[in-house]
Structures are given as structure tokens and as C-alpha cells.
Short mmCIF file of C-alpha atoms in Angstrom, two decimals:
data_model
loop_
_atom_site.label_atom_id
_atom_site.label_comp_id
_atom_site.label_asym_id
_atom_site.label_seq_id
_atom_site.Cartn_x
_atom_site.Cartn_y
_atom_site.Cartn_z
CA UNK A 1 -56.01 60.42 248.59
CA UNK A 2 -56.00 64.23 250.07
CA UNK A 3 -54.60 62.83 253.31
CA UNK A 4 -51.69 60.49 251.40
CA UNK A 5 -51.02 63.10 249.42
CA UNK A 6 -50.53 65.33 252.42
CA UNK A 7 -48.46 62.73 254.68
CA UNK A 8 -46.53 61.04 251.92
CA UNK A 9 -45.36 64.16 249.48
CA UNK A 10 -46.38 67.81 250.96
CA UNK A 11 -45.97 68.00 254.72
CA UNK A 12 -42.00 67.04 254.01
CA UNK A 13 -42.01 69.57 251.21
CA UNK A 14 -43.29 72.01 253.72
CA UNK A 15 -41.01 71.29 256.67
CA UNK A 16 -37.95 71.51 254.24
CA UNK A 17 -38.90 74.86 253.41
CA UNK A 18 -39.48 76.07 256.96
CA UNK A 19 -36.53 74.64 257.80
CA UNK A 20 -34.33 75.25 254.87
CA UNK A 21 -35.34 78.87 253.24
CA UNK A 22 -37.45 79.61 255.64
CA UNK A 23 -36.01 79.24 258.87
CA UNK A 24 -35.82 82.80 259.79
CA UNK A 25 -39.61 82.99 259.10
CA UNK A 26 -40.14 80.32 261.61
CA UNK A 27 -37.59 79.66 263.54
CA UNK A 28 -39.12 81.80 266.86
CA UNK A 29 -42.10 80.72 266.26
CA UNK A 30 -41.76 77.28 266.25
CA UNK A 31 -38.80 74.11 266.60
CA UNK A 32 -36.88 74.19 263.78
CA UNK A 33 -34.78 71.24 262.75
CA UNK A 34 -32.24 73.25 259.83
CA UNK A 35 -29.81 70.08 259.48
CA UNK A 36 -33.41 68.22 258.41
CA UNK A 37 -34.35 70.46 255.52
CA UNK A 38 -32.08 68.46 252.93
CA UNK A 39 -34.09 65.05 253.53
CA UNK A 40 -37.15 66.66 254.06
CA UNK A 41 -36.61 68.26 250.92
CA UNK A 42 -35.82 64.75 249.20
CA UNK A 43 -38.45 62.71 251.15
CA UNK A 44 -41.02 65.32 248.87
CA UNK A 45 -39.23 64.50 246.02
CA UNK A 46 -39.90 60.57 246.19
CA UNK A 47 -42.97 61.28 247.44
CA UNK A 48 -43.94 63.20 243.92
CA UNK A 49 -41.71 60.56 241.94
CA UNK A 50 -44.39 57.99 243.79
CA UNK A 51 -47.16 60.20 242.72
CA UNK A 52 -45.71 59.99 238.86
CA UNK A 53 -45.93 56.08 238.70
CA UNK A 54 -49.88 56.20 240.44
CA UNK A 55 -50.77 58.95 237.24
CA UNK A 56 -49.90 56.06 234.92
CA UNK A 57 -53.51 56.13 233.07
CA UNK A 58 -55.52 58.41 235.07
CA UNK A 59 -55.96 62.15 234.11
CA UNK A 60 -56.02 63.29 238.04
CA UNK A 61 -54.84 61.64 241.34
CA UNK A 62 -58.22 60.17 242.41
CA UNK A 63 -58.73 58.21 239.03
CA UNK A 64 -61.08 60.57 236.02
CA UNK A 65 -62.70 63.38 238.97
CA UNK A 66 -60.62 66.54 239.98
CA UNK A 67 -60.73 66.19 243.73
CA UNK A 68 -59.37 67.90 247.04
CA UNK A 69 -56.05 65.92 246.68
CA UNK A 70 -55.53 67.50 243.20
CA UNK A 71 -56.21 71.07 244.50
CA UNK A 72 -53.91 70.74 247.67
CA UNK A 73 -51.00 68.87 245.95
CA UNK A 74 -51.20 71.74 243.54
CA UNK A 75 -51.14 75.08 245.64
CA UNK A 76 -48.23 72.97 247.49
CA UNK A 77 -46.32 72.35 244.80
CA UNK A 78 -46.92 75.30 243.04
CA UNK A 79 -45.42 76.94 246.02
CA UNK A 80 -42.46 74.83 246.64
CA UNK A 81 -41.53 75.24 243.05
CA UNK A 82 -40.94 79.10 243.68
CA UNK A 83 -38.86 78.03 246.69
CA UNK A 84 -35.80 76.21 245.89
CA UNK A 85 -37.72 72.96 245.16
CA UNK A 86 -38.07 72.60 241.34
CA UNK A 87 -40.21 69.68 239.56
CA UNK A 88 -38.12 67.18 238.07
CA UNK A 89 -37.95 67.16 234.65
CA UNK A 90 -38.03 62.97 234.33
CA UNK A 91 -41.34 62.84 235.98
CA UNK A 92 -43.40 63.39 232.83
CA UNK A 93 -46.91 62.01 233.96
CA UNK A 94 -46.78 64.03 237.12
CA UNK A 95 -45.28 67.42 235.05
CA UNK A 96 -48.12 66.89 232.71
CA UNK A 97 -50.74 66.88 235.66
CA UNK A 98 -49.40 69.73 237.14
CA UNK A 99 -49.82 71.69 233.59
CA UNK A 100 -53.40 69.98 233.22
CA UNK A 101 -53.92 71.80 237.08
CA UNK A 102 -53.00 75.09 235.91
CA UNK A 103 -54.71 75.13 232.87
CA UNK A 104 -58.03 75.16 235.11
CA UNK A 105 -59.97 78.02 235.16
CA UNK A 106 -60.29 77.90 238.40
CA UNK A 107 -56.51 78.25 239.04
CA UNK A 108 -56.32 81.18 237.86
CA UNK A 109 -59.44 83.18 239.20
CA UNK A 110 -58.23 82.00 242.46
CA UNK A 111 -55.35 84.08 242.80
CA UNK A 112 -55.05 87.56 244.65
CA UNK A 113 -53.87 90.19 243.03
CA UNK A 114 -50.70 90.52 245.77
CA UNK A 115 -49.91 86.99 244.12
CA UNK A 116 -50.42 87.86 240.85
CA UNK A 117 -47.98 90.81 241.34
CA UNK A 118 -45.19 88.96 243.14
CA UNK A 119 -45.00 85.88 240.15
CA UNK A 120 -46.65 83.29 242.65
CA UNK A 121 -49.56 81.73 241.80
CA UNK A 122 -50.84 80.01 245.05
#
């Protein structure tokens, strides 16, 4: 599930940002495709609109155990969400996972203070 997760919803989400908002981050260090960030951008989208219909009846991605996929989906999305890549509203089951996420302990020890100070939390 980590690695669908990661080829089917986040690694668009996180070429549409390096190619969208933050091109001039990356854009010496590496190709950047800016006329891509728009699709990429969507391709996450249907990618977490996919995710919504697989949380019918299960609490967390893998079925009733928190796993790797739920942790990497959510610093990803977490962080995309501060970008210029909101969740959409309509996609209740996957809106309510992402507030079950947070509400983990766990999320929150794991942040640094820089994060805490700057409104991210990834």
C-alpha cells in the first residue's frame, strides 16, 4: 500500500509542487517541467479521490492497522495542503482519515519546533 500510495497519489503531488510553487527551489537543481504542474497537481487529486472510495469501511489505508502508507500519505499531504493544494471538501472518508492521522499522538511529538513555529506540521 506505501508504494501505491506513493506512485498513484504523492509523487504527482510532489512534482506539481516542484514544478508549480516551487520551481525556483528546484529548477537548477534539477529538470523542471512548469507547463506539467497543473496535471500533476490534478493527477494527486484523483489519486486521493481514489484513496476516498478504498476508506469505504476501514479506519486506515491498510484495512484496521496504522501502517507506513498512513504515515507517508500524511506528512505528504499535510504538506501539499500548505502549498496551494487544498483537500477537497467532497471527499469525506478520506478528510476524516486525515483528521483521525492528526489526532495521533505521535503526529504531534513528531514535529520540530522550526515547524511548529512556521504553521507546518510535517
Amino acid at each position: 500500500m506505501t508504494r501505491r500510495v506513493e506512485f498513484d497519489v504523492t509523487e504527482d503531488m510532489m512534482a506539481g509542487f516542484r514544478y508549480g510553487e516551487g520551481l525556483k527551489i528546484f529548477e537548477n537543481r534539477m529538470r523542471c517541467v512548469p507547463e506539467a504542474a497543473t496535471g500533476l497537481k490534478a493527477r494527486g487529486q484523483d489519486g486521493v479521490a481514489w484513496l476516498d472510495g478504498l476508506l469505504d469501511g476501514r479506519t486506515w489505508l491498510a484495512g484496521e492497522r496504522f501502517s507506513l502508507a498512513d504515515i507517508a500519505l500524511r506528512c505528504r499531504v499535510d504538506f501539499c495542503t500548505s502549498v496551494d493544494q487544498p483537500l477537497n471538501p467532497q471527499l469525506r472518508r478520506f478528510g476524516a482519515w486525515f483528521e483521525r492521522v492528526n489526532a495521533r499522538p505521535s503526529a504531534t511529538a513528531s514535529l520540530s519546533p522550526d515547524a511548529q513555529a512556521s504553521g507546518l506540521r510535517v
